[in-house]
Amino acid sequence: MRLEIPTNAERFGANLFYEVQKIYELEGGYGTDSEFDSPFHVIQQIPYERLYEIEKDLAIVIPVKDERLRLLEGVLCGIPHNCLPIVVSNSKNEPIDRYRMERNMVDTFCRHAKKKYIIAHQRSAELARIFKDGGYPQILDDQGLIRHGKAEGMLAGIALAHLAGKKYVGFIDSDNYFPGAVFEYVRIFSAGLSQGKSPYSMVRIQWHSKPKIVDGELFFTKWGRVSRITNQYLNLFLSHYTGYESEVLRTGNAGEHALSMPLALSLDYSTGFSVETHHFVSLMEKFGGVLPSPIPEIMKNGVEVFQIESRNPHFHDAAKGDDHIQEMIEYSLSVLWHSSICPKSLKKDISNELSRLKIVSKKEEPIKLRQYPVLSSLNFTAAAWKIDWQEHGNFSPS
Ligand code: GDP
Ligand code: CO
């Protein structure tokens, strides 16, 4: 890949939030191009071998809930061979067993492609056992199973990736129509992660555009309703502490993102669809220098957050309705409002916004969402011994 060198960044304590990087060439060539020997350039080449080094240690978690099988198959097809796909499904078992259909498709697909993979149902006893045995009961409900929700599926995915020995973990939604876009996302993950100087890094994808039909014509929108609002308030949050107005944060709702494993294990998580916005809240609370950091090691090394703009348009199953959008806005803004370091003035602005959108009345507090502690508090040794990898797809952890 050939892409801009990340130069400008906003610093918040130990966090470096880099400006969005633009891609010049999706494929940057094999070997190092001597044209880049001189120090005076604004573009960098990340040769294929460097991407490969990351991808062999990268798991891609695919959260699924009742998506069309063809879309899920397309997503699998877009994942480079050396990455380990981990499908975490919360699809229905009845009246039609959608999970069985998914599993049959994934089993066959990976057998034909000779691909290693993991597939598990979010509500399975096996997956719950990892958290029970590992002493992380917060994620379990009164039936002893992992709670419903996208974040909960993602947490299970991170745990599986770590148990499989992966050094990086990325996320790609299962409702993507274009395998080519999925392929680009993974390449962005590996290119982004290869830039990290600290062991604690994250890559977030800013979509190039989302195609829509408006008045019978194709129109490429840049910002969704949710991300426009989320990013505005995230930037106000950041600006309050830096003292400089900023627009650096563009990926507050990035479902497509990847983290180095040490960072994935060190963040707090928030339930359901608030998880992506909450990454920033967790980074600012824990490593922003406002509160004492619980992990001095990270304060010393720093955290790098790269934001990279994809070239493919993002085309996903968008028939999920207005309620879903209202809920996403509510969830994203609530995690900002409830942060222990959210400035008073910003709380007021958020409450006004939520009332303007008729989501929460002015007198009410925004919803307080369930939070999960760092995954490093899970005892992975205790969790691992009972896992039969054969049970989770034909995966052998060799
Ligand atoms: P949007 O794209 O942000 O509007 O949200 P989607 O409804 O498309 O959800 C994002 C991804 O998460 C999709 O791949 C869903 O299938 C998946 N998903 C949603 N809810 C859950 C859940 O409870 N568990 C799991 N494992 N995946 C979920
Ligand atoms: Co979607």
Coordinates of C-alpha atoms and ligand atoms in Angstrom, one line a residue:
M1 CA 0.0 0.0 0.0
R2 CA 1.1 3.6 -0.6
L3 CA -0.4 6.1 1.7
E4 CA 0.2 9.4 3.4
I5 CA 2.7 9.5 6.2
P6 CA 0.9 10.3 9.5
T7 CA 2.4 13.6 10.4
N8 CA -0.1 15.8 12.3
A9 CA -1.6 14.5 15.5
E10 CA -3.4 15.9 18.5
R11 CA -1.9 14.8 21.8
F12 CA -4.0 14.1 24.8
G13 CA -1.9 12.8 27.6
A14 CA -0.3 9.6 26.3
N15 CA -2.7 9.4 23.4
L16 CA -1.7 10.5 19.9
F17 CA -4.7 10.9 17.6
Y18 CA -3.5 11.1 14.1
E19 CA -5.2 13.0 11.3
V20 CA -7.0 11.0 8.6
Q21 CA -4.5 9.4 6.2
K22 CA -5.3 9.2 2.5
I23 CA -4.4 6.1 0.4
Y24 CA -2.6 6.5 -2.9
E25 CA -2.2 3.0 -4.1
L26 CA -4.0 0.0 -2.6
E27 CA -1.1 -2.2 -3.6
G28 CA 2.3 -0.7 -2.9
G29 CA 4.5 -3.3 -4.6
Y30 CA 6.9 -6.0 -3.5
G31 CA 10.2 -5.1 -1.9
T32 CA 11.2 -1.6 -0.9
D33 CA 11.1 1.1 -3.6
S34 CA 14.4 3.0 -3.7
E35 CA 12.4 6.1 -4.7
F36 CA 11.6 6.4 -1.0
D37 CA 15.3 6.5 0.1
S38 CA 15.4 10.3 0.3
P39 CA 13.8 11.7 3.4
F40 CA 11.7 14.3 1.5
H41 CA 8.4 12.7 0.8
V42 CA 4.9 12.8 2.1
I43 CA 3.8 9.4 1.0
Q44 CA 5.2 6.1 2.4
Q45 CA 5.4 2.7 0.8
I46 CA 4.4 -0.3 2.9
P47 CA 5.6 -3.3 0.9
Y48 CA 3.6 -6.5 0.8
E49 CA 6.0 -8.3 3.0
R50 CA 5.4 -5.9 5.9
L51 CA 1.6 -6.4 5.5
Y52 CA 2.1 -10.1 5.5
E53 CA 4.0 -10.0 8.8
I54 CA 1.0 -8.3 10.4
E55 CA -1.7 -10.4 8.7
K56 CA -0.3 -13.7 9.9
D57 CA -0.8 -12.5 13.4
L58 CA -4.1 -10.8 12.8
A59 CA -7.6 -12.2 13.7
I60 CA -10.6 -10.7 12.1
V61 CA -13.7 -10.9 14.2
I62 CA -16.9 -10.9 12.3
P63 CA -20.0 -10.1 14.4
V64 CA -23.2 -11.6 12.9
K65 CA -26.8 -11.3 13.8
D66 CA -29.3 -12.6 11.3
E67 CA -27.5 -11.3 8.2
R68 CA -28.0 -12.8 4.8
L69 CA -25.7 -15.8 4.2
R70 CA -24.5 -14.4 0.9
L71 CA -23.2 -11.3 2.6
L72 CA -21.4 -13.3 5.2
E73 CA -19.8 -15.4 2.5
G74 CA -18.7 -12.3 0.6
V75 CA -17.1 -11.0 3.8
L76 CA -15.2 -14.3 4.3
C77 CA -14.1 -14.1 0.7
G78 CA -12.6 -10.7 1.2
I79 CA -10.3 -11.7 4.1
P80 CA -6.7 -12.4 3.1
H81 CA -5.8 -16.0 3.5
N82 CA -3.3 -15.5 6.3
C83 CA -5.7 -13.8 8.7
L84 CA -7.8 -15.9 11.1
P85 CA -11.5 -15.1 10.7
I86 CA -13.5 -15.5 14.0
V87 CA -17.2 -15.5 13.4
V88 CA -19.2 -14.7 16.5
S89 CA -22.9 -15.1 15.8
N90 CA -25.9 -14.1 17.8
S91 CA -28.3 -15.3 15.1
K92 CA -31.6 -17.0 15.8
N93 CA -31.8 -20.7 16.5
E94 CA -35.6 -20.8 16.0
P95 CA -38.0 -21.1 14.3
I96 CA -35.3 -21.5 11.6
D97 CA -31.9 -22.3 12.9
R98 CA -30.0 -19.5 11.2
Y99 CA -26.9 -20.2 13.1
R100 CA -26.7 -23.8 11.8
M101 CA -27.0 -22.4 8.2
E102 CA -24.2 -20.0 8.9
R103 CA -22.1 -22.7 10.4
N104 CA -22.6 -25.0 7.5
M105 CA -21.7 -22.3 5.0
V106 CA -18.6 -21.2 6.9
D107 CA -17.5 -24.9 7.5
T108 CA -17.8 -25.7 3.8
F109 CA -16.2 -22.4 2.6
C110 CA -13.2 -22.8 4.9
R111 CA -12.8 -26.5 4.1
H112 CA -12.7 -25.7 0.4
A113 CA -10.4 -22.7 0.8
K114 CA -8.2 -24.7 3.3
K115 CA -8.6 -21.8 5.7
K116 CA -8.2 -21.9 9.5
Y117 CA -11.2 -20.3 11.2
I118 CA -13.2 -20.1 14.4
I119 CA -17.0 -19.9 14.6
A120 CA -19.0 -19.8 17.8
H121 CA -22.5 -18.8 18.9
Q122 CA -22.5 -15.9 21.3
R123 CA -25.1 -17.7 23.5
S124 CA -23.3 -21.1 23.5
A125 CA -22.2 -22.7 26.8
E126 CA -18.7 -23.2 25.5
L127 CA -18.1 -19.5 24.9
A128 CA -19.7 -18.6 28.3
R129 CA -17.3 -21.1 29.9
I130 CA -14.3 -19.0 28.9
F131 CA -15.6 -16.1 30.9
K132 CA -16.9 -18.2 33.8
D133 CA -13.6 -20.1 34.2
G134 CA -11.6 -16.9 33.6
G135 CA -13.3 -15.0 36.4
Y136 CA -15.0 -12.4 34.2
P137 CA -18.7 -12.8 35.2
Q138 CA -19.7 -9.3 34.3
I139 CA -20.5 -10.4 30.7
L140 CA -22.7 -13.3 31.7
D141 CA -26.5 -13.0 32.3
D142 CA -28.7 -14.8 34.8
Q143 CA -28.7 -17.9 32.5
G144 CA -24.9 -18.0 32.7
L145 CA -24.6 -17.1 29.0
I146 CA -22.9 -14.2 27.3
R147 CA -25.3 -11.2 27.1
H148 CA -26.8 -10.1 23.8
G149 CA -25.2 -7.2 22.0
K150 CA -22.6 -6.3 19.5
A151 CA -20.0 -5.3 22.0
E152 CA -20.5 -8.5 23.9
G153 CA -19.9 -10.5 20.7
M154 CA -16.8 -8.4 20.0
L155 CA -15.4 -9.1 23.5
A156 CA -15.9 -12.8 23.0
G157 CA -14.0 -12.4 19.7
I158 CA -11.1 -10.7 21.3
A159 CA -10.9 -13.4 24.0
L160 CA -10.8 -16.1 21.2
A161 CA -8.2 -14.2 19.2
H162 CA -6.0 -13.9 22.3
L163 CA -6.4 -17.6 23.1
A164 CA -5.5 -18.4 19.5
G165 CA -2.2 -16.5 20.1
K166 CA -2.9 -13.6 17.8
K167 CA -1.1 -10.3 18.3
Y168 CA -3.7 -8.1 16.6
V169 CA -7.5 -8.1 16.3
G170 CA -9.7 -6.4 13.8
F171 CA -13.4 -6.1 13.3
I172 CA -15.5 -6.2 10.1
D173 CA -19.3 -6.1 10.0
S174 CA -20.9 -9.1 8.3
D175 CA -23.5 -7.1 6.3
N176 CA -21.0 -5.7 3.8
Y177 CA -22.1 -6.1 0.1
F178 CA -18.6 -5.8 -1.4
P179 CA -15.8 -8.4 -0.7
G180 CA -13.4 -5.9 -2.4
A181 CA -14.2 -3.4 0.3
V182 CA -13.6 -6.0 3.0
F183 CA -10.3 -6.8 1.5
E184 CA -9.3 -3.2 1.5
Y185 CA -10.3 -2.8 5.2
V186 CA -8.0 -5.7 6.2
R187 CA -5.1 -4.2 4.1
I188 CA -5.8 -0.8 5.9
F189 CA -5.6 -2.6 9.2
S190 CA -2.3 -4.2 8.4
A191 CA -0.8 -1.1 6.9
G192 CA -2.0 1.0 9.8
L193 CA -0.8 -1.3 12.5
S194 CA 2.6 -1.6 10.8
Q195 CA 3.1 2.1 11.4
G196 CA 2.8 1.7 15.2
K197 CA 5.9 2.7 17.2
S198 CA 4.2 1.8 20.5
P199 CA 3.0 -1.7 21.3
Y200 CA -0.4 0.0 21.9
S201 CA -2.0 1.0 18.7
M202 CA -5.3 1.2 16.9
V203 CA -6.5 1.7 13.3
R204 CA -9.9 3.1 12.5
I205 CA -11.4 3.3 9.1
Q206 CA -13.2 6.4 7.8
W207 CA -15.4 5.4 5.0
H208 CA -14.8 7.1 1.7
S209 CA -18.5 7.4 1.1
K210 CA -21.8 5.5 1.4
P211 CA -23.8 5.2 -1.8
K212 CA -27.5 6.0 -1.6
I213 CA -30.3 6.4 -4.1
V214 CA -31.6 10.0 -4.0
D215 CA -34.3 11.0 -6.5
G216 CA -33.5 8.0 -8.6
E217 CA -29.8 8.9 -8.8
L218 CA -26.8 7.4 -7.1
F219 CA -25.5 9.8 -4.5
F220 CA -22.3 9.3 -2.5
T221 CA -22.8 10.6 1.0
K222 CA -19.7 11.4 3.1
W223 CA -21.1 11.5 6.6
G224 CA -23.8 9.5 8.1
R225 CA -26.2 11.2 10.5
V226 CA -24.8 9.3 13.5
S227 CA -21.1 9.9 12.8
R228 CA -21.6 13.6 12.1
I229 CA -23.0 14.1 15.6
T230 CA -20.7 11.7 17.4
N231 CA -17.6 13.2 15.9
Q232 CA -18.7 16.8 16.7
Y233 CA -19.1 16.0 20.4
L234 CA -16.0 13.9 20.6
N235 CA -13.9 16.7 19.2
L236 CA -15.5 19.2 21.6
F237 CA -14.5 16.8 24.4
L238 CA -10.9 16.7 23.2
S239 CA -10.8 20.4 22.5
H240 CA -11.9 21.2 26.0
Y241 CA -8.7 19.6 27.4
T242 CA -6.3 20.6 24.7
G243 CA -7.6 24.2 24.7
Y244 CA -7.6 24.2 20.9
E245 CA -10.6 23.6 18.7
S246 CA -10.1 20.5 16.6
E247 CA -11.7 18.3 14.0
V248 CA -9.1 15.6 14.2
L249 CA -11.5 12.8 15.3
R250 CA -13.4 11.5 12.3
T251 CA -14.0 7.9 13.3
G252 CA -16.2 7.9 16.5
N253 CA -18.4 5.2 15.2
A254 CA -15.9 3.1 13.2
G255 CA -17.2 -0.5 13.2
E256 CA -14.2 -1.3 11.1
H257 CA -11.2 -1.0 13.3
A258 CA -8.3 -3.0 14.6
L259 CA -6.1 -3.0 17.7
S260 CA -2.9 -4.4 18.9
M261 CA -3.7 -7.1 21.4
P262 CA -2.0 -5.4 24.4
L263 CA -4.3 -2.3 23.7
A264 CA -7.4 -4.5 23.1
L265 CA -6.8 -6.1 26.5
S266 CA -6.3 -2.7 28.3
L267 CA -9.5 -0.8 27.4
D268 CA -12.8 -0.7 29.1
Y269 CA -15.8 -1.6 27.0
S270 CA -19.3 -0.4 26.8
T271 CA -22.3 -2.4 25.8
G272 CA -24.0 -2.9 22.4
F273 CA -23.5 -0.2 19.7
S274 CA -21.8 2.3 22.1
V275 CA -18.6 0.3 21.9
E276 CA -16.8 2.2 19.2
T277 CA -17.4 5.7 20.6
H278 CA -16.5 4.4 24.0
H279 CA -13.0 3.4 22.8
F280 CA -12.1 7.1 22.7
V281 CA -13.7 7.7 26.1
S282 CA -11.7 4.9 27.6
L283 CA -8.5 6.2 26.0
M284 CA -9.1 9.7 27.3
E285 CA -10.0 8.6 30.8
K286 CA -7.2 6.1 31.3
F287 CA -4.3 7.6 29.3
G288 CA -5.3 11.3 29.0
G289 CA -3.4 12.4 32.1
V290 CA -6.5 13.9 33.7
L291 CA -7.0 11.0 36.0
P292 CA -4.2 8.8 37.4
S293 CA -3.6 6.0 34.9
P294 CA -4.2 2.5 36.1
I295 CA -1.5 1.3 33.6
P296 CA 1.7 3.3 33.9
E297 CA 3.3 1.0 31.3
I298 CA 1.0 2.5 28.7
M299 CA 1.6 6.1 29.9
K300 CA 5.3 5.5 29.2
N301 CA 4.9 3.9 25.8
G302 CA 2.0 6.0 24.5
V303 CA -1.0 5.0 22.5
E304 CA -1.3 5.7 18.7
V305 CA -4.6 6.0 17.0
F306 CA -4.4 6.0 13.2
Q307 CA -7.4 7.0 11.1
I308 CA -7.3 5.9 7.4
E309 CA -9.8 6.8 4.7
S310 CA -10.8 3.8 2.6
R311 CA -11.1 4.1 -1.2
N312 CA -14.0 1.7 -1.7
P313 CA -17.5 3.1 -0.9
H314 CA -19.1 1.4 2.1
F315 CA -22.2 -0.4 1.1
H316 CA -23.9 -2.4 3.8
D317 CA -27.4 -3.6 4.6
A318 CA -29.0 -0.2 5.5
A319 CA -32.6 -1.4 5.9
K320 CA -32.4 -1.2 9.7
G321 CA -34.6 1.8 10.1
D322 CA -34.7 5.2 11.9
D323 CA -35.0 3.6 15.4
H324 CA -31.6 2.1 15.0
I325 CA -30.1 5.5 14.1
Q326 CA -31.7 7.2 17.0
E327 CA -30.4 4.4 19.3
M328 CA -26.9 4.7 17.9
I329 CA -26.9 8.5 18.5
E330 CA -28.3 8.0 22.0
Y331 CA -25.7 5.4 22.8
S332 CA -22.7 7.3 21.4
L333 CA -23.6 10.5 23.2
S334 CA -24.5 8.8 26.4
V335 CA -21.0 7.3 26.9
L336 CA -19.5 10.8 26.5
W337 CA -22.0 12.3 28.9
H338 CA -21.4 9.7 31.6
S339 CA -17.6 9.9 31.4
S340 CA -16.1 10.9 34.7
I341 CA -14.1 13.5 32.9
C342 CA -16.9 15.0 30.7
P343 CA -16.8 18.8 31.2
K344 CA -20.0 20.3 32.6
S345 CA -20.6 22.6 29.6
L346 CA -20.4 19.6 27.2
K347 CA -22.9 17.7 29.3
K348 CA -25.3 20.5 28.8
D349 CA -24.7 20.7 25.0
I350 CA -25.2 16.9 24.7
S351 CA -28.4 17.1 26.7
N352 CA -29.6 19.9 24.4
E353 CA -28.8 17.8 21.4
L354 CA -30.5 14.7 22.7
S355 CA -33.6 16.8 23.5
R356 CA -33.5 18.6 20.1
L357 CA -33.5 15.1 18.4
K358 CA -36.4 14.1 20.7
I359 CA -34.3 11.2 22.0
V360 CA -34.2 12.2 25.7
S361 CA -36.1 15.0 27.4
K362 CA -34.1 17.9 28.8
K363 CA -34.7 17.0 32.4
E364 CA -33.8 13.4 32.0
E365 CA -30.2 12.0 32.2
P366 CA -29.1 10.0 29.2
I367 CA -29.1 6.3 29.6
K368 CA -26.2 4.8 31.6
L369 CA -24.9 1.9 29.7
R370 CA -23.4 -1.3 31.0
Q371 CA -19.6 -1.2 31.2
Y372 CA -17.1 -4.0 31.1
P373 CA -13.7 -4.0 32.8
V374 CA -10.4 -4.6 30.9
L375 CA -10.1 -8.0 29.4
S376 CA -6.6 -8.4 30.9
S377 CA -8.5 -9.1 34.1
L378 CA -9.7 -12.4 32.6
N379 CA -7.5 -15.3 33.6
F380 CA -6.8 -16.7 30.2
T381 CA -4.9 -19.7 31.6
A382 CA -7.8 -20.8 33.6
A383 CA -10.2 -20.1 30.7
A384 CA -8.2 -22.0 28.1
W385 CA -7.8 -25.5 29.4
K386 CA -11.3 -26.7 28.6
I387 CA -11.5 -25.4 25.0
D388 CA -11.9 -28.0 22.4
W389 CA -10.9 -26.0 19.3
Q390 CA -12.5 -28.7 17.1
E391 CA -15.8 -27.6 18.6
H392 CA -15.3 -24.1 17.2
G393 CA -14.9 -25.0 13.6
N394 CA -12.1 -27.1 12.3
F395 CA -9.6 -24.9 13.9
S396 CA -6.4 -26.3 15.4
P397 CA -4.4 -23.8 17.3
S398 CA -1.1 -25.1 15.9
Ligands
GDP1 P1 -24.7 -0.6 11.6 O1 -24.0 -1.0 10.4 O2 -23.8 0.2 12.5 O3 -25.9 0.1 11.3 O4 -25.1 -1.8 12.5 P2 -25.5 -3.3 12.1 O5 -26.9 -3.5 12.5 O6 -25.2 -3.6 10.6 O7 -24.5 -4.1 13.0 C1 -23.2 -4.2 12.8 C2 -22.7 -5.6 12.8 O8 -22.9 -6.2 14.1 C3 -23.4 -6.5 11.8 O9 -22.5 -7.4 11.2 C4 -24.4 -7.2 12.7 O10 -24.8 -8.5 12.1 C5 -23.6 -7.4 14.0 N1 -24.5 -7.5 15.2 C6 -25.5 -6.7 15.6 N2 -25.9 -7.1 16.9 C7 -25.1 -8.2 17.2 C8 -25.1 -9.0 18.4 O11 -25.9 -8.9 19.3 N3 -24.1 -10.0 18.4 C9 -23.3 -10.2 17.4 N4 -22.4 -11.2 17.5 N5 -23.3 -9.4 16.3 C10 -24.2 -8.4 16.2
CO2 CO -24.4 -2.4 9.0

